[in-house]
């Protein structure tokens, strides 16, 4: 099935769901003024369903918008790919969304025009009320093939591996370069589907948790704190990097947290696979690794 | 510089074990380096990883986090969370270019005054050898 056919399916289904009142809105993607850029939109009337698009640029996560909007207008329909479904799971786990108020339209995805989609292993959504089409296992629109996953710098933790390969001083310089360019716009925080606190410590300027100064050192404190705060819940969607106006490779920080969590637990670790699992730092094992004796 | 350098070391000590251990070290007239500044916390689980970053940012040369031995936590499970958190934080700091010798964590009970003395001496020695911490600092060295 081509993207055009899939897009038609989405539009038809969205119009039908809105027309019979099953949902009061559909969260999907629309074309922006810029070629190759789409944005998340809320469609509220059946005749507006023609706004919805599906192509290799429908990259942004839909789930976070629902949490941000605090949708109160009844059941919300949401278009969800694999990454969106992991985000929905995380938001459900964090009590940011209510499952009964969601109607999830699953869209198996073969990867988008984004290098961060390459290691994705979740083409079919994990949670959905209906699937609009079946995953096409033959299609390879950017997902990782088995051979690809072993290639250096192309695996699941490609960003973190790039930094880990450096010596300790070079690693410091790598991040110094990143955080010297950071403008602390907090776009990474706003786009992140697991960053869901309504009041964020970086905005509490009187509490002094985070200096408001604009320099590499304070940006670095923000960057590492953010990585630690969301790292063990990170669904590896890469939204933080995608929205960064300075194009900074910050995904490496959270990838490192996941990589370390796997190494410490001695088992595969992935957040957002269901809406029940406790995150890595929210639980413990009596026989956890211990270097502090 | 290296000869005269006296590091600033921040030690987060749990109220129920390590702080009592440090107190016992004092009462027992044990000698340990005065480079360490003790911050008493109700539990090692109280120590937010951001405290560590902030300490480095504000001029600490080394940071030590101490708590009860696993199984001995006054709040039953606090230090199990601490263990997981700082095993992870240690790796993340190293990933960010902080020398592993600048961050330490130890389990020290209320009766282990000698262990507190030895730990502080060892950490001081390690940090001293590493020299002043310039990481997480601005090049100009201004205060935040």
XYZ file of C-alpha atoms in Angstrom, chain A residues 131-265:
135
model
C -5.447 -0.878 13.161
C -5.928 0.846 9.835
C -3.568 -1.497 7.995
C -1.214 -4.357 8.728
C 2.508 -3.949 9.123
C 4.249 -4.552 5.824
C 7.236 -6.622 6.887
C 8.746 -6.439 3.391
C 8.821 -2.648 3.339
C 11.909 -0.997 4.730
C 11.404 2.690 5.005
C 14.252 3.331 7.400
C 13.842 0.713 10.122
C 16.856 -1.265 11.231
C 17.628 -4.429 9.379
C 19.452 -7.112 11.333
C 22.774 -6.441 9.622
C 22.376 -2.720 10.100
C 21.898 -2.970 13.861
C 25.398 -4.363 14.329
C 27.095 -1.745 12.179
C 29.032 0.744 14.316
C 27.156 3.960 14.927
C 23.890 2.593 13.551
C 22.522 0.537 16.435
C 19.930 1.369 19.082
C 22.292 3.598 21.080
C 24.016 5.194 18.089
C 24.437 8.641 19.668
C 25.696 7.349 23.002
C 28.099 4.957 21.268
C 29.565 7.852 19.335
C 30.376 9.692 22.588
C 31.430 6.593 24.541
C 34.067 5.869 21.896
C 35.863 9.082 22.908
C 38.288 9.475 25.814
C 37.088 11.207 28.983
C 38.529 14.619 28.056
C 37.165 14.416 24.524
C 33.780 13.493 25.968
C 33.856 16.600 28.116
C 34.740 18.720 25.086
C 31.990 17.081 23.055
C 29.368 18.154 25.601
C 31.061 21.512 26.130
C 30.536 22.171 22.429
C 26.909 21.042 22.681
C 26.042 23.074 25.772
C 27.928 26.150 24.654
C 25.477 26.315 21.745
C 22.365 25.430 23.789
C 19.998 28.403 24.111
C 17.963 26.803 26.919
C 14.662 27.262 25.122
C 13.456 24.041 26.802
C 11.992 22.791 23.536
C 13.469 19.364 24.385
C 11.504 19.380 27.615
C 8.269 20.542 26.015
C 8.370 17.987 23.223
C 9.311 15.044 25.437
C 6.365 12.676 25.973
C 7.626 11.582 29.399
C 8.386 15.110 30.619
C 4.905 15.690 31.939
C 5.232 17.690 35.182
C 2.868 20.649 35.058
C 5.336 22.734 37.020
C 8.973 22.242 36.072
C 11.919 22.861 38.376
C 13.662 24.977 35.729
C 10.810 27.480 35.861
C 10.957 27.871 39.643
C 13.432 30.688 39.486
C 13.101 31.621 43.145
C 13.819 28.120 44.401
C 17.190 28.238 42.733
C 17.297 24.617 41.619
C 18.576 25.699 38.258
C 20.527 28.848 37.535
C 18.887 30.939 34.831
C 22.248 32.036 33.506
C 22.988 31.368 29.919
C 26.367 29.667 29.806
C 27.818 26.291 28.971
C 28.174 25.232 32.619
C 24.585 25.955 33.650
C 23.265 24.577 30.372
C 25.224 21.428 31.124
C 23.678 21.147 34.587
C 20.268 21.442 32.933
C 21.157 18.893 30.245
C 22.440 16.241 32.626
C 19.582 16.795 35.083
C 17.053 16.458 32.283
C 18.734 13.305 31.013
C 18.673 11.750 34.456
C 15.111 12.831 35.130
C 13.611 11.356 31.962
C 16.292 8.833 30.977
C 14.855 5.715 32.557
C 11.400 6.501 31.144
C 12.725 7.546 27.712
C 10.883 5.855 24.853
C 13.726 6.690 22.426
C 11.525 8.616 19.998
C 14.148 11.319 19.443
C 11.687 14.207 19.730
C 14.098 16.142 21.996
C 16.684 16.222 19.236
C 14.234 16.796 16.439
C 12.763 19.924 18.020
C 16.118 21.375 19.091
C 16.450 24.686 17.209
C 20.220 24.460 17.519
C 20.325 20.910 16.166
C 22.170 19.561 19.196
C 22.768 15.790 19.463
C 21.259 15.468 22.956
C 19.675 12.061 22.466
C 23.018 10.537 23.479
C 22.403 11.519 27.121
C 19.176 9.573 27.506
C 20.501 6.717 25.391
C 23.383 6.442 27.845
C 20.951 6.227 30.771
C 19.031 3.383 29.092
C 22.263 1.643 28.115
C 23.504 1.857 31.715
C 20.151 0.692 33.096
C 20.424 -2.391 30.876
C 23.985 -3.022 31.997
C 23.081 -2.651 35.699
C 19.980 -4.819 35.446
